[in-house]
Amino acid sequence: EVQLVESGGGLVQPGRSLRLSCAASGFTFDDYAMHWVRQVPGKALEWVSGITWNSGYAGYADSVKGRFTISRDNAKNSLYLQMNSLRAEDTALYYCARCSSLEVVPAAYFDYWGQGTLVTVYS
Amino acid sequence: SYELTQPPSVSVSPGQTARITCSGDLLPKQYAYWYQQRPGQAPVLLIYKDTERPSGIPERFSGSSSGTTVTLTISGVQAEDEADYYCQSSDSSGSYVFGTGTKVTVL
């Protein structure tokens, strides 16, 4: 059974940093690209970032480019999101999602999701 | 920025058919995908590549495409289908875009 378990969320002040983790199990982790998707409670989903199976390429939404860094450790079956210079508008539930493809390509989608970890940026 | 537009809400009686549309200029060139999100839960993939249904998804869920609009159809709606539904596709730069979301209410 595919399982994705996020952790690392919490309360943080604007301008500070936070690192999210996603522990994967139940599948061969390095056979898939992985993504982060966020959702402000009551609002729509927003893609944040994705990384290829071998970390060869990482893509970011314009809203986080230059502030967030996605990475993965295939030996540990883990995905990460380093979030720097956090803003109030980054407050959201952050989901880890498995990609349908090895690569971060347009014709790809998210076939399994974790339960999310909540990030609250407050002043 | 690229947008995928969905109706905010759809109401349907049990056993009837619900249709949820998703409109976007690039949909004739990019596949669309559909997700169901029940309250307090993570999204679940319902439809991929416009019309394909993953294993384990009930046959009452189907997808179709015509021009700049894709449609999710729920036939024989059940109470458990009350949820938010999102379409997803890609923009011209390859970034992933989600629709505005549709809340389905079962009367």
Short mmCIF file of C-alpha atoms in Angstrom, two decimals:
data_model
loop_
_atom_site.label_atom_id
_atom_site.label_comp_id
_atom_site.label_asym_id
_atom_site.label_seq_id
_atom_site.Cartn_x
_atom_site.Cartn_y
_atom_site.Cartn_z
CA GLU A 1 0.00 0.00 0.00
CA VAL A 2 1.33 3.40 -1.01
CA GLN A 3 1.82 5.69 1.97
CA LEU A 4 3.01 9.29 2.07
CA VAL A 5 3.43 10.88 5.48
CA GLU A 6 4.26 14.57 5.75
CA SER A 7 5.83 16.23 8.77
CA GLY A 8 7.55 19.44 9.77
CA GLY A 9 4.69 21.90 9.65
CA GLY A 10 4.00 24.38 12.41
CA LEU A 11 3.77 28.01 13.44
CA VAL A 12 6.47 30.33 12.13
CA GLN A 13 6.97 34.06 11.90
CA PRO A 14 7.26 35.90 8.59
CA GLY A 15 10.76 35.85 7.17
CA ARG A 16 11.71 32.64 8.97
CA SER A 17 12.35 29.18 7.54
CA LEU A 18 10.78 25.76 7.82
CA ARG A 19 11.64 22.37 6.34
CA LEU A 20 8.93 19.89 5.43
CA SER A 21 9.53 16.17 5.04
CA CYS A 22 7.57 13.41 3.36
CA ALA A 23 8.26 9.76 4.16
CA ALA A 24 7.25 7.39 1.37
CA SER A 25 6.57 3.67 1.57
CA GLY A 26 4.80 0.93 -0.33
CA PHE A 27 6.40 1.63 -3.71
CA THR A 28 9.79 2.01 -5.35
CA PHE A 29 10.47 5.64 -4.51
CA ASP A 30 13.07 6.32 -7.20
CA ASP A 31 10.69 5.18 -9.94
CA TYR A 32 8.66 8.36 -9.59
CA ALA A 33 8.90 12.10 -9.66
CA MET A 34 7.44 13.72 -6.55
CA HIS A 35 5.61 16.97 -5.87
CA TRP A 36 4.40 19.36 -3.21
CA VAL A 37 0.90 20.80 -3.52
CA ARG A 38 -0.62 23.23 -1.03
CA GLN A 39 -4.11 24.29 -0.09
CA VAL A 40 -5.27 27.25 1.94
CA PRO A 41 -8.18 25.90 4.04
CA GLY A 42 -11.40 26.40 2.11
CA LYS A 43 -9.56 27.32 -1.08
CA ALA A 44 -8.36 25.54 -4.21
CA LEU A 45 -5.29 23.36 -4.61
CA GLU A 46 -2.06 25.00 -5.78
CA TRP A 47 0.95 23.16 -7.19
CA VAL A 48 4.14 24.30 -5.42
CA SER A 49 7.07 22.26 -6.72
CA GLY A 50 8.11 19.00 -8.34
CA ILE A 51 11.33 17.02 -8.68
CA THR A 52 12.34 14.26 -11.07
CA TRP A 53 13.17 10.74 -9.94
CA ASN A 54 16.93 11.40 -9.93
CA SER A 55 16.82 15.06 -8.77
CA GLY A 56 17.94 16.06 -12.24
CA TYR A 57 15.30 18.74 -12.56
CA ALA A 58 13.12 20.70 -10.13
CA GLY A 59 10.26 22.98 -11.06
CA TYR A 60 8.59 25.68 -8.97
CA ALA A 61 5.48 27.80 -9.04
CA ASP A 62 6.21 31.47 -9.60
CA SER A 63 4.80 32.23 -6.13
CA VAL A 64 7.63 30.31 -4.41
CA LYS A 65 10.48 30.49 -6.91
CA GLY A 66 13.68 31.68 -5.26
CA ARG A 67 12.37 31.03 -1.74
CA PHE A 68 11.53 27.31 -1.68
CA THR A 69 13.83 24.39 -2.55
CA ILE A 70 12.64 20.86 -3.19
CA SER A 71 14.94 17.89 -2.72
CA ARG A 72 14.82 14.15 -2.22
CA ASP A 73 16.89 11.36 -0.72
CA ASN A 74 16.16 8.14 -2.56
CA ALA A 75 18.18 6.10 -0.06
CA LYS A 76 15.81 7.30 2.67
CA ASN A 77 12.63 7.25 0.56
CA SER A 78 12.09 10.87 1.53
CA LEU A 79 11.04 14.12 -0.08
CA TYR A 80 11.77 17.54 1.37
CA LEU A 81 10.71 21.16 0.96
CA GLN A 82 12.97 23.86 2.37
CA MET A 83 10.90 27.01 2.77
CA ASN A 84 12.76 30.27 3.35
CA SER A 85 11.58 33.86 3.66
CA LEU A 86 8.12 32.69 4.58
CA ARG A 87 5.17 35.02 4.06
CA ALA A 88 1.66 35.10 5.45
CA GLU A 89 0.36 33.95 2.06
CA ASP A 90 2.36 30.71 2.41
CA THR A 91 -0.02 29.65 5.17
CA ALA A 92 -1.59 26.42 3.93
CA LEU A 93 -1.84 22.66 4.25
CA TYR A 94 1.08 21.19 2.33
CA TYR A 95 0.56 17.84 0.60
CA CYS A 96 3.21 15.49 -0.69
CA ALA A 97 2.04 13.80 -3.88
CA ARG A 98 3.43 11.03 -6.04
CA CYS A 99 3.73 11.82 -9.73
CA SER A 100 2.46 9.49 -12.44
CA SER A 101 5.80 9.85 -14.24
CA LEU A 102 9.55 9.63 -13.63
CA GLU A 103 9.83 13.16 -14.95
CA VAL A 104 8.22 16.52 -14.25
CA VAL A 105 6.34 16.76 -17.55
CA PRO A 106 3.09 18.44 -18.59
CA ALA A 107 1.27 15.16 -19.20
CA ALA A 108 1.65 14.06 -15.60
CA TYR A 109 -0.65 13.96 -12.66
CA PHE A 110 -0.76 13.09 -8.97
CA ASP A 111 -1.83 9.55 -8.28
CA TYR A 112 -1.27 9.32 -4.52
CA TRP A 113 -1.39 12.01 -1.84
CA GLY A 114 -0.41 12.25 1.80
CA GLN A 115 -2.67 13.75 4.46
CA GLY A 116 -0.76 17.01 4.59
CA THR A 117 1.10 19.09 7.15
CA LEU A 118 -0.12 22.54 8.16
CA VAL A 119 2.11 25.56 7.90
CA THR A 120 0.95 28.77 9.58
CA VAL A 121 2.92 31.96 9.07
CA TYR A 122 1.88 34.57 11.60
CA SER A 123 3.15 37.87 12.88
CA SER B 1 -1.44 33.28 -15.64
CA TYR B 2 -3.34 30.30 -16.96
CA GLU B 3 -6.69 29.53 -15.33
CA LEU B 4 -9.00 26.56 -15.29
CA THR B 5 -12.54 27.68 -14.56
CA GLN B 6 -15.11 25.51 -12.81
CA PRO B 7 -18.60 26.33 -11.51
CA PRO B 8 -18.44 27.00 -7.75
CA SER B 9 -21.21 24.59 -6.92
CA VAL B 10 -23.44 21.88 -8.33
CA SER B 11 -26.47 20.44 -6.56
CA VAL B 12 -27.97 17.10 -7.46
CA SER B 13 -30.51 14.66 -6.04
CA PRO B 14 -29.48 11.08 -5.21
CA GLY B 15 -29.61 8.85 -8.26
CA GLN B 16 -29.44 11.75 -10.70
CA THR B 17 -26.51 12.81 -12.89
CA ALA B 18 -24.07 15.57 -11.99
CA ARG B 19 -21.91 17.25 -14.61
CA ILE B 20 -18.96 19.43 -13.66
CA THR B 21 -17.24 21.48 -16.33
CA CYS B 22 -13.70 22.79 -16.47
CA SER B 23 -12.74 25.39 -19.08
CA GLY B 24 -9.27 26.43 -20.20
CA ASP B 25 -7.73 27.67 -23.43
CA LEU B 26 -5.03 25.01 -23.50
CA LEU B 27 -7.27 22.02 -22.86
CA PRO B 28 -7.38 21.06 -26.55
CA LYS B 29 -3.59 20.56 -26.31
CA GLN B 30 -3.11 19.26 -22.76
CA TYR B 31 -4.72 16.38 -20.92
CA ALA B 32 -7.02 17.05 -17.98
CA TYR B 33 -7.26 15.16 -14.73
CA TRP B 34 -9.93 15.11 -12.02
CA TYR B 35 -9.67 14.77 -8.26
CA GLN B 36 -12.26 14.29 -5.52
CA GLN B 37 -11.65 15.80 -2.09
CA ARG B 38 -14.01 14.85 0.69
CA PRO B 39 -14.14 17.14 3.74
CA GLY B 40 -10.99 16.85 5.85
CA GLN B 41 -9.36 14.40 3.47
CA ALA B 42 -6.63 14.44 0.87
CA PRO B 43 -7.53 14.56 -2.83
CA VAL B 44 -8.10 11.30 -4.69
CA LEU B 45 -7.46 10.83 -8.41
CA LEU B 46 -10.71 10.10 -10.27
CA ILE B 47 -9.89 10.53 -13.96
CA TYR B 48 -6.62 10.80 -15.88
CA LYS B 49 -5.87 11.72 -19.50
CA ASP B 50 -9.35 13.22 -19.97
CA THR B 51 -11.31 9.96 -19.89
CA GLU B 52 -9.36 7.17 -18.17
CA ARG B 53 -10.43 5.83 -14.80
CA PRO B 54 -7.89 4.38 -12.34
CA SER B 55 -8.55 0.98 -10.89
CA GLY B 56 -10.81 1.14 -7.86
CA ILE B 57 -12.75 4.20 -9.02
CA PRO B 58 -16.46 3.42 -9.52
CA GLU B 59 -17.78 3.30 -13.07
CA ARG B 60 -20.27 6.06 -12.30
CA PHE B 61 -17.39 8.54 -12.64
CA SER B 62 -16.52 9.38 -16.25
CA GLY B 63 -14.68 12.11 -18.11
CA SER B 64 -15.09 13.68 -21.51
CA SER B 65 -13.49 16.44 -23.54
CA SER B 66 -14.70 18.87 -26.18
CA GLY B 67 -12.62 21.79 -27.34
CA THR B 68 -11.68 24.06 -24.44
CA THR B 69 -13.96 22.29 -21.97
CA VAL B 70 -13.61 19.00 -20.14
CA THR B 71 -16.44 17.48 -18.15
CA LEU B 72 -16.63 15.14 -15.18
CA THR B 73 -19.90 13.21 -15.08
CA ILE B 74 -21.17 11.42 -12.01
CA SER B 75 -24.00 9.06 -12.96
CA GLY B 76 -26.35 7.81 -10.28
CA VAL B 77 -25.03 10.18 -7.63
CA GLN B 78 -24.72 8.78 -4.12
CA ALA B 79 -24.57 10.60 -0.80
CA GLU B 80 -20.88 9.71 -0.48
CA ASP B 81 -20.15 11.71 -3.64
CA GLU B 82 -20.69 14.95 -1.77
CA ALA B 83 -17.26 16.55 -1.98
CA ASP B 84 -15.13 19.15 -3.72
CA TYR B 85 -13.94 18.30 -7.22
CA TYR B 86 -10.90 19.78 -8.96
CA CYS B 87 -9.67 19.55 -12.52
CA GLN B 88 -5.94 19.81 -13.25
CA SER B 89 -3.86 20.38 -16.34
CA SER B 90 -0.68 22.18 -17.41
CA ASP B 91 0.12 25.62 -18.75
CA SER B 92 2.40 26.50 -21.66
CA SER B 93 5.49 26.48 -19.42
CA GLY B 94 4.77 23.02 -18.07
CA SER B 95 3.61 24.15 -14.65
CA TYR B 96 0.68 22.30 -13.16
CA VAL B 97 -2.57 24.18 -12.74
CA PHE B 98 -5.65 23.25 -10.74
CA GLY B 99 -9.15 24.41 -11.41
CA THR B 100 -11.08 26.70 -9.11
CA GLY B 101 -12.97 23.77 -7.61
CA THR B 102 -16.62 22.71 -7.54
CA LYS B 103 -18.55 21.76 -4.46
CA VAL B 104 -21.06 19.02 -5.15
CA THR B 105 -24.03 18.94 -2.82
CA VAL B 106 -26.28 15.89 -2.73
CA LEU B 107 -29.77 17.09 -1.87
#
